[in-house]
Amino acid sequence: MLDTTVPTFHLAELQEGLHQDEFRSCLKNKGVFYLTGSSLSEADQKSAKDVVVDFFEHGTEEAKRAVTSPVPTIRRGFTGLESESTAQITNTGTYSDYSMCYSMGTADNVFPTEDFERIWTHYFDRMYDATREAARQVLKATGTEPEGGVESFVNCEPLLRFRYFPEVPAHRSAEEEPLRMAPHYDLSTVTVIQQTPCPNGFVSLQCEVGGTFVDLPAKPDAVLVFCGAVATLVTGGQVKAPKHHVAAPGRDRIAGSSRTSSVFFLRPDSDFTFSVPLARQCGFDISLDGDTATFKDWIQGNYVNIRRKSEA
């Protein structure tokens, strides 16, 4: 029986080649781990969190419209509360994500102020550095040398999404709708998450390990790393891309159950080519024809950013 404990690794020790058997076992069977020593600071996250939460709470509707992308497949700028549905994207339901978002990448970004842009650009760069290093360790442990080399592969098309999960209303409590966000695996090489805990102690983020969903609480001085579907494919199936979801609190735990999550997706370049039969063999939902496809084909065809409604 698989131990459902999510392990913690220290980056410097992985870089030195320590704990490689344990690390490979974790990658193969769980695909999720905590990472310490990544150089990402809580101060960096706090600065980025404070400025965006202030915008969520105090920005005018006009200011929010000005930084909302009119194209539903483009993840940039502001996305309002319940405007997205992971359940809809993954064909597992129609309920909304009970969160609001701000997103940025390496280009085509929109920001409400210059101060916001400065703080977020700094945080993006810090997250990008840490996430690339996590990906390097995954590739090294599995003996994977992507076409073009590791450095070319990890210098790619990343995406930072900051999610704010406010306290749910009664009709979105666990008794009525168990999830704030539906189960899904990430279309990334790796995803690095800095999360803040719910003030009341409720653990909202959960991951499937050994056939059951286990809690993934925020841990001081540690980031959480999910391996994504791209890691599975580029390593020839040596890495698991685990499903994870965001649970809703019960009615008696709604007060104090808000949380935030800085989510950095290390995605490959759009022309990354993979085996469609391998993707199906690994259990990924893919409807593309042919023996091979590109990441652009996949993300546009199977996992676009579906908006539930247009923002007023």
mmCIF file of C-alpha atoms in Angstrom:
data_model
loop_
_atom_site.group_PDB
_atom_site.id
_atom_site.type_symbol
_atom_site.label_atom_id
_atom_site.label_comp_id
_atom_site.label_asym_id
_atom_site.label_seq_id
_atom_site.Cartn_x
_atom_site.Cartn_y
_atom_site.Cartn_z
ATOM 1 C CA MET A 1 0.000 0.000 0.000
ATOM 2 C CA LEU A 2 1.394 3.405 -1.006
ATOM 3 C CA ASP A 3 2.304 5.752 1.816
ATOM 4 C CA THR A 4 0.161 8.865 1.313
ATOM 5 C CA THR A 5 2.616 11.212 3.024
ATOM 6 C CA VAL A 6 3.765 14.026 0.736
ATOM 7 C CA PRO A 7 7.561 14.247 1.249
ATOM 8 C CA THR A 8 9.734 17.322 1.641
ATOM 9 C CA PHE A 9 13.051 17.690 -0.195
ATOM 10 C CA HIS A 10 15.691 20.371 0.211
ATOM 11 C CA LEU A 11 16.830 21.891 -3.076
ATOM 12 C CA ALA A 12 20.552 21.966 -2.212
ATOM 13 C CA GLU A 13 20.495 18.274 -1.336
ATOM 14 C CA LEU A 14 18.810 17.382 -4.633
ATOM 15 C CA GLN A 15 21.380 19.503 -6.467
ATOM 16 C CA GLU A 16 24.110 17.512 -4.711
ATOM 17 C CA GLY A 17 22.545 14.260 -5.900
ATOM 18 C CA LEU A 18 21.235 13.157 -2.511
ATOM 19 C CA HIS A 19 17.972 11.220 -1.889
ATOM 20 C CA GLN A 20 17.660 10.343 -5.585
ATOM 21 C CA ASP A 21 15.972 6.952 -5.088
ATOM 22 C CA GLU A 22 13.387 8.484 -2.773
ATOM 23 C CA PHE A 23 12.923 11.421 -5.139
ATOM 24 C CA ARG A 24 12.424 9.187 -8.180
ATOM 25 C CA SER A 25 9.920 7.070 -6.264
ATOM 26 C CA CYS A 26 8.008 10.200 -5.304
ATOM 27 C CA LEU A 27 7.986 11.434 -8.913
ATOM 28 C CA LYS A 28 6.738 8.093 -10.220
ATOM 29 C CA ASN A 29 4.101 7.306 -7.612
ATOM 30 C CA LYS A 30 2.949 10.682 -6.293
ATOM 31 C CA GLY A 31 4.127 13.522 -8.530
ATOM 32 C CA VAL A 32 3.867 16.052 -5.698
ATOM 33 C CA PHE A 33 6.359 17.195 -3.063
ATOM 34 C CA TYR A 34 7.313 20.109 -0.848
ATOM 35 C CA LEU A 35 10.572 21.897 -1.634
ATOM 36 C CA THR A 36 12.617 23.915 0.846
ATOM 37 C CA GLY A 37 15.653 26.086 0.122
ATOM 38 C CA SER A 38 14.234 27.384 -3.169
ATOM 39 C CA SER A 39 15.179 31.011 -2.333
ATOM 40 C CA LEU A 40 11.562 32.108 -2.764
ATOM 41 C CA SER A 41 10.816 34.291 0.222
ATOM 42 C CA GLU A 42 7.571 34.858 2.067
ATOM 43 C CA ALA A 43 8.367 38.588 1.810
ATOM 44 C CA ASP A 44 8.313 38.365 -2.008
ATOM 45 C CA GLN A 45 4.940 36.636 -1.909
ATOM 46 C CA LYS A 46 3.529 39.077 0.637
ATOM 47 C CA SER A 47 4.373 42.108 -1.501
ATOM 48 C CA ALA A 48 2.737 40.589 -4.573
ATOM 49 C CA LYS A 49 -0.238 39.311 -2.567
ATOM 50 C CA ASP A 50 -0.875 42.611 -0.821
ATOM 51 C CA VAL A 51 -0.937 44.694 -3.987
ATOM 52 C CA VAL A 52 -3.230 42.322 -5.900
ATOM 53 C CA VAL A 53 -5.641 41.667 -3.022
ATOM 54 C CA ASP A 54 -5.905 45.426 -2.556
ATOM 55 C CA PHE A 55 -6.833 45.679 -6.241
ATOM 56 C CA PHE A 56 -9.391 42.876 -5.900
ATOM 57 C CA GLU A 57 -11.009 44.567 -2.907
ATOM 58 C CA HIS A 58 -10.717 48.258 -3.806
ATOM 59 C CA GLY A 59 -10.207 48.508 -7.569
ATOM 60 C CA THR A 60 -13.091 50.132 -9.441
ATOM 61 C CA GLU A 61 -15.122 48.155 -11.941
ATOM 62 C CA GLU A 62 -13.723 50.418 -14.658
ATOM 63 C CA ALA A 63 -10.148 49.641 -13.560
ATOM 64 C CA LYS A 64 -10.888 45.913 -13.536
ATOM 65 C CA ARG A 65 -12.431 46.020 -17.021
ATOM 66 C CA ALA A 66 -9.329 47.834 -18.266
ATOM 67 C CA VAL A 67 -7.118 44.867 -17.302
ATOM 68 C CA THR A 68 -9.508 42.072 -18.298
ATOM 69 C CA SER A 69 -8.630 40.238 -21.516
ATOM 70 C CA PRO A 70 -11.490 40.174 -24.036
ATOM 71 C CA VAL A 71 -10.137 36.864 -25.378
ATOM 72 C CA PRO A 72 -11.227 33.907 -23.185
ATOM 73 C CA THR A 73 -8.237 31.754 -24.170
ATOM 74 C CA ILE A 74 -5.686 34.370 -23.070
ATOM 75 C CA ARG A 75 -4.652 34.206 -19.429
ATOM 76 C CA ARG A 76 -3.590 37.738 -18.650
ATOM 77 C CA GLY A 77 -4.797 40.345 -16.188
ATOM 78 C CA PHE A 78 -7.900 40.193 -14.029
ATOM 79 C CA THR A 79 -10.501 37.418 -13.938
ATOM 80 C CA GLY A 80 -13.525 38.003 -11.736
ATOM 81 C CA LEU A 81 -15.099 35.817 -9.061
ATOM 82 C CA GLU A 82 -16.734 32.677 -10.525
ATOM 83 C CA SER A 83 -15.806 33.719 -14.079
ATOM 84 C CA GLU A 84 -14.001 30.430 -14.757
ATOM 85 C CA SER A 85 -14.992 26.799 -14.428
ATOM 86 C CA THR A 86 -12.324 24.116 -14.143
ATOM 87 C CA ALA A 87 -15.188 21.602 -13.950
ATOM 88 C CA GLN A 88 -16.390 22.803 -17.346
ATOM 89 C CA ILE A 89 -12.875 22.623 -18.806
ATOM 90 C CA THR A 90 -12.336 19.055 -17.556
ATOM 91 C CA ASN A 91 -15.864 17.828 -18.357
ATOM 92 C CA THR A 92 -16.550 16.964 -14.715
ATOM 93 C CA GLY A 93 -19.385 19.399 -14.006
ATOM 94 C CA THR A 94 -20.637 22.924 -14.544
ATOM 95 C CA TYR A 95 -19.935 24.599 -11.201
ATOM 96 C CA SER A 96 -17.645 27.620 -11.127
ATOM 97 C CA ASP A 97 -14.263 28.100 -9.535
ATOM 98 C CA TYR A 98 -15.020 30.059 -6.377
ATOM 99 C CA SER A 99 -12.012 32.319 -6.815
ATOM 100 C CA MET A 100 -10.782 35.400 -8.597
ATOM 101 C CA CYS A 101 -7.476 35.614 -10.458
ATOM 102 C CA TYR A 102 -4.688 37.807 -11.737
ATOM 103 C CA SER A 103 -2.346 36.396 -14.392
ATOM 104 C CA MET A 104 0.880 37.346 -16.143
ATOM 105 C CA GLY A 105 3.448 35.820 -18.468
ATOM 106 C CA THR A 106 6.632 36.966 -20.168
ATOM 107 C CA ALA A 107 4.794 39.230 -22.640
ATOM 108 C CA ASP A 108 1.433 40.874 -23.439
ATOM 109 C CA ASN A 109 0.766 41.708 -19.801
ATOM 110 C CA VAL A 110 -1.614 44.316 -18.418
ATOM 111 C CA PHE A 111 -1.280 46.011 -15.036
ATOM 112 C CA PRO A 112 -3.443 48.565 -13.225
ATOM 113 C CA THR A 113 -0.489 50.706 -12.034
ATOM 114 C CA GLU A 114 3.262 51.037 -12.467
ATOM 115 C CA ASP A 115 3.805 50.054 -8.826
ATOM 116 C CA PHE A 116 1.751 46.893 -9.369
ATOM 117 C CA GLU A 117 3.831 46.066 -12.466
ATOM 118 C CA ARG A 118 7.133 46.602 -10.641
ATOM 119 C CA ILE A 119 6.184 44.387 -7.683
ATOM 120 C CA TRP A 120 4.681 41.662 -9.827
ATOM 121 C CA THR A 121 7.548 41.598 -12.341
ATOM 122 C CA HIS A 122 10.008 41.081 -9.482
ATOM 123 C CA TYR A 123 7.873 38.291 -8.027
ATOM 124 C CA PHE A 124 7.389 36.668 -11.439
ATOM 125 C CA ASP A 125 11.157 36.566 -11.989
ATOM 126 C CA ARG A 126 11.730 35.002 -8.548
ATOM 127 C CA MET A 127 9.036 32.379 -9.169
ATOM 128 C CA TYR A 128 10.404 31.656 -12.650
ATOM 129 C CA ASP A 129 13.914 31.033 -11.277
ATOM 130 C CA ALA A 130 12.665 28.681 -8.558
ATOM 131 C CA THR A 131 10.340 26.775 -10.877
ATOM 132 C CA ARG A 132 13.004 26.257 -13.539
ATOM 133 C CA GLU A 133 15.330 24.831 -10.897
ATOM 134 C CA ALA A 134 12.634 22.447 -9.666
ATOM 135 C CA ALA A 135 12.135 21.283 -13.254
ATOM 136 C CA ARG A 136 15.878 20.768 -13.723
ATOM 137 C CA GLN A 137 15.912 18.442 -10.720
ATOM 138 C CA VAL A 138 12.966 16.423 -12.060
ATOM 139 C CA LEU A 139 14.658 16.040 -15.451
ATOM 140 C CA LYS A 140 18.006 15.156 -13.863
ATOM 141 C CA ALA A 141 16.512 12.536 -11.538
ATOM 142 C CA THR A 142 14.759 10.799 -14.433
ATOM 143 C CA GLY A 143 17.760 11.006 -16.783
ATOM 144 C CA THR A 144 15.767 13.072 -19.264
ATOM 145 C CA GLU A 145 17.465 15.195 -21.913
ATOM 146 C CA PRO A 146 14.735 16.980 -23.924
ATOM 147 C CA GLU A 147 15.317 17.777 -27.560
ATOM 148 C CA GLY A 148 17.387 20.944 -27.701
ATOM 149 C CA GLY A 149 18.718 20.450 -24.173
ATOM 150 C CA VAL A 150 17.497 21.052 -20.643
ATOM 151 C CA GLU A 151 18.170 24.792 -20.589
ATOM 152 C CA SER A 152 16.293 25.429 -23.808
ATOM 153 C CA PHE A 153 13.398 23.359 -22.475
ATOM 154 C CA VAL A 154 13.048 25.181 -19.148
ATOM 155 C CA ASN A 155 13.413 28.648 -20.700
ATOM 156 C CA CYS A 156 9.911 28.571 -22.069
ATOM 157 C CA GLU A 157 6.423 30.106 -21.884
ATOM 158 C CA PRO A 158 5.580 30.297 -18.166
ATOM 159 C CA LEU A 159 2.427 31.588 -16.527
ATOM 160 C CA LEU A 160 1.838 33.052 -13.072
ATOM 161 C CA ARG A 161 -1.726 32.985 -11.741
ATOM 162 C CA PHE A 162 -2.543 34.437 -8.338
ATOM 163 C CA ARG A 163 -5.810 33.034 -7.005
ATOM 164 C CA TYR A 164 -7.818 34.504 -4.156
ATOM 165 C CA PHE A 165 -10.397 32.166 -2.649
ATOM 166 C CA PRO A 166 -12.738 34.257 -0.475
ATOM 167 C CA GLU A 167 -15.021 32.739 2.117
ATOM 168 C CA VAL A 168 -17.761 30.811 0.312
ATOM 169 C CA PRO A 169 -21.471 31.639 0.715
ATOM 170 C CA ALA A 170 -23.733 29.012 2.294
ATOM 171 C CA HIS A 171 -24.801 27.613 -1.092
ATOM 172 C CA ARG A 172 -21.140 26.828 -1.894
ATOM 173 C CA SER A 173 -20.371 25.113 1.419
ATOM 174 C CA ALA A 174 -19.221 21.484 1.384
ATOM 175 C CA GLU A 175 -22.734 20.308 2.169
ATOM 176 C CA GLU A 176 -24.042 21.927 -1.045
ATOM 177 C CA GLU A 177 -21.059 21.910 -3.436
ATOM 178 C CA PRO A 178 -17.983 20.116 -2.055
ATOM 179 C CA LEU A 179 -15.371 21.879 -4.191
ATOM 180 C CA ARG A 180 -14.190 25.410 -4.833
ATOM 181 C CA MET A 181 -12.249 24.077 -7.839
ATOM 182 C CA ALA A 182 -12.707 20.755 -9.651
ATOM 183 C CA PRO A 183 -10.123 17.935 -9.809
ATOM 184 C CA HIS A 184 -7.576 18.426 -12.573
ATOM 185 C CA TYR A 185 -3.966 17.752 -13.505
ATOM 186 C CA ASP A 186 -1.760 20.583 -14.715
ATOM 187 C CA LEU A 187 -0.681 21.074 -18.309
ATOM 188 C CA SER A 188 2.814 22.050 -17.252
ATOM 189 C CA THR A 189 6.234 20.543 -16.756
ATOM 190 C CA VAL A 190 6.084 21.487 -13.096
ATOM 191 C CA THR A 191 3.893 23.868 -11.124
ATOM 192 C CA VAL A 192 5.231 25.669 -8.063
ATOM 193 C CA ILE A 193 2.762 26.992 -5.487
ATOM 194 C CA GLN A 194 3.158 29.431 -2.618
ATOM 195 C CA GLN A 195 -0.043 29.362 -0.613
ATOM 196 C CA THR A 196 -1.303 31.107 2.480
ATOM 197 C CA PRO A 197 -3.245 29.082 5.045
ATOM 198 C CA CYS A 198 -6.885 29.639 5.892
ATOM 199 C CA PRO A 199 -6.994 31.681 9.131
ATOM 200 C CA ASN A 200 -9.294 29.104 10.759
ATOM 201 C CA GLY A 201 -6.944 26.196 9.985
ATOM 202 C CA PHE A 202 -9.080 24.581 7.278
ATOM 203 C CA VAL A 203 -6.938 22.913 4.599
ATOM 204 C CA SER A 204 -8.484 23.541 1.212
ATOM 205 C CA LEU A 205 -5.881 22.243 -1.289
ATOM 206 C CA GLN A 206 -5.915 18.458 -1.678
ATOM 207 C CA CYS A 207 -4.126 16.027 -4.007
ATOM 208 C CA GLU A 208 -4.819 12.449 -5.084
ATOM 209 C CA VAL A 209 -2.161 10.160 -3.614
ATOM 210 C CA GLY A 210 -2.598 6.395 -3.562
ATOM 211 C CA GLY A 211 -6.230 6.590 -4.615
ATOM 212 C CA THR A 212 -7.327 9.112 -1.977
ATOM 213 C CA PHE A 213 -7.238 12.897 -1.716
ATOM 214 C CA VAL A 214 -4.881 14.112 1.014
ATOM 215 C CA ASP A 215 -4.492 17.565 2.539
ATOM 216 C CA LEU A 216 -1.677 19.824 1.335
ATOM 217 C CA PRO A 217 -1.342 22.494 4.020
ATOM 218 C CA ALA A 218 0.821 25.564 3.632
ATOM 219 C CA LYS A 219 4.230 24.984 5.249
ATOM 220 C CA PRO A 220 6.587 27.755 6.392
ATOM 221 C CA ASP A 221 9.651 28.251 4.163
ATOM 222 C CA ALA A 222 8.457 25.608 1.686
ATOM 223 C CA VAL A 223 6.814 25.681 -1.719
ATOM 224 C CA LEU A 224 4.631 22.933 -3.111
ATOM 225 C CA VAL A 225 5.588 21.332 -6.423
ATOM 226 C CA PHE A 226 3.157 19.494 -8.682
ATOM 227 C CA CYS A 227 4.495 17.591 -11.665
ATOM 228 C CA GLY A 228 2.381 18.237 -14.745
ATOM 229 C CA ALA A 229 1.348 16.252 -17.786
ATOM 230 C CA VAL A 230 4.281 17.619 -19.800
ATOM 231 C CA ALA A 231 6.709 16.077 -17.295
ATOM 232 C CA THR A 232 4.959 12.736 -17.752
ATOM 233 C CA LEU A 233 5.315 12.937 -21.521
ATOM 234 C CA VAL A 234 8.852 14.312 -21.788
ATOM 235 C CA THR A 235 10.152 11.655 -19.352
ATOM 236 C CA GLY A 236 8.409 8.830 -21.207
ATOM 237 C CA GLY A 237 5.983 8.118 -18.365
ATOM 238 C CA GLN A 238 8.469 8.203 -15.470
ATOM 239 C CA VAL A 239 6.606 11.004 -13.685
ATOM 240 C CA LYS A 240 3.024 11.121 -12.415
ATOM 241 C CA ALA A 241 0.833 14.182 -13.013
ATOM 242 C CA PRO A 242 -1.479 13.996 -9.987
ATOM 243 C CA LYS A 243 -5.013 15.292 -9.856
ATOM 244 C CA HIS A 244 -5.692 17.958 -7.254
ATOM 245 C CA HIS A 245 -8.638 20.097 -6.252
ATOM 246 C CA VAL A 246 -9.660 22.859 -3.869
ATOM 247 C CA ALA A 247 -12.203 21.771 -1.274
ATOM 248 C CA ALA A 248 -14.977 23.903 0.197
ATOM 249 C CA PRO A 249 -15.407 24.215 3.968
ATOM 250 C CA GLY A 250 -18.491 22.965 5.764
ATOM 251 C CA ARG A 251 -21.037 25.506 6.970
ATOM 252 C CA ASP A 252 -19.496 25.521 10.438
ATOM 253 C CA ARG A 253 -16.051 26.417 9.033
ATOM 254 C CA ILE A 254 -16.904 29.108 6.493
ATOM 255 C CA ALA A 255 -15.770 31.964 8.742
ATOM 256 C CA GLY A 256 -12.004 32.319 8.365
ATOM 257 C CA SER A 257 -11.692 29.967 5.378
ATOM 258 C CA SER A 258 -10.328 32.428 2.794
ATOM 259 C CA ARG A 259 -6.934 31.671 1.276
ATOM 260 C CA THR A 260 -4.589 32.744 -1.510
ATOM 261 C CA SER A 261 -2.393 30.738 -3.852
ATOM 262 C CA SER A 262 0.415 31.930 -6.124
ATOM 263 C CA VAL A 263 0.594 29.322 -8.885
ATOM 264 C CA PHE A 264 3.503 29.312 -11.343
ATOM 265 C CA PHE A 265 3.139 26.992 -14.346
ATOM 266 C CA LEU A 266 6.345 26.115 -16.198
ATOM 267 C CA ARG A 267 4.871 25.327 -19.606
ATOM 268 C CA PRO A 268 6.904 24.252 -22.649
ATOM 269 C CA ASP A 269 7.186 26.304 -25.786
ATOM 270 C CA SER A 270 4.142 26.035 -28.019
ATOM 271 C CA ASP A 271 5.990 23.857 -30.557
ATOM 272 C CA PHE A 272 6.875 21.151 -27.992
ATOM 273 C CA THR A 273 5.914 17.887 -29.708
ATOM 274 C CA PHE A 274 4.696 14.788 -27.894
ATOM 275 C CA SER A 275 3.255 11.354 -28.598
ATOM 276 C CA VAL A 276 -0.552 11.322 -28.672
ATOM 277 C CA PRO A 277 -0.732 7.527 -28.007
ATOM 278 C CA LEU A 278 1.535 7.976 -24.962
ATOM 279 C CA ALA A 279 -0.681 10.793 -23.681
ATOM 280 C CA ARG A 280 -3.732 8.532 -23.941
ATOM 281 C CA GLN A 281 -1.829 5.626 -22.383
ATOM 282 C CA CYS A 282 -0.989 7.876 -19.433
ATOM 283 C CA GLY A 283 -4.678 8.665 -18.945
ATOM 284 C CA PHE A 284 -4.735 12.226 -20.259
ATOM 285 C CA ASP A 285 -7.893 13.591 -21.827
ATOM 286 C CA ILE A 286 -6.828 14.333 -25.379
ATOM 287 C CA SER A 287 -8.972 14.415 -28.495
ATOM 288 C CA LEU A 288 -6.299 15.250 -31.074
ATOM 289 C CA ASP A 289 -5.765 13.065 -34.142
ATOM 290 C CA GLY A 290 -2.455 11.727 -35.411
ATOM 291 C CA ASP A 291 0.572 10.171 -33.762
ATOM 292 C CA THR A 292 2.088 13.451 -32.583
ATOM 293 C CA ALA A 293 0.819 16.861 -31.581
ATOM 294 C CA THR A 294 2.237 20.132 -30.279
ATOM 295 C CA PHE A 295 1.609 21.714 -26.917
ATOM 296 C CA LYS A 296 -0.184 24.556 -28.719
ATOM 297 C CA ASP A 297 -2.568 22.048 -30.309
ATOM 298 C CA TRP A 298 -3.314 20.496 -26.928
ATOM 299 C CA ILE A 299 -3.789 23.581 -24.831
ATOM 300 C CA GLN A 300 -5.990 25.252 -27.426
ATOM 301 C CA GLY A 301 -8.049 22.135 -28.039
ATOM 302 C CA ASN A 302 -8.422 20.518 -24.628
ATOM 303 C CA TYR A 303 -7.673 22.966 -21.892
ATOM 304 C CA VAL A 304 -8.631 26.474 -22.872
ATOM 305 C CA ASN A 305 -9.620 29.073 -20.328
ATOM 306 C CA ILE A 306 -13.410 28.822 -20.426
ATOM 307 C CA ARG A 307 -15.176 31.859 -19.086
ATOM 308 C CA ARG A 308 -18.566 31.176 -17.526
ATOM 309 C CA LYS A 309 -19.845 34.653 -18.254
ATOM 310 C CA SER A 310 -18.640 38.014 -19.483
ATOM 311 C CA GLU A 311 -17.743 40.483 -16.792
ATOM 312 C CA ALA A 312 -19.921 43.559 -16.588
#
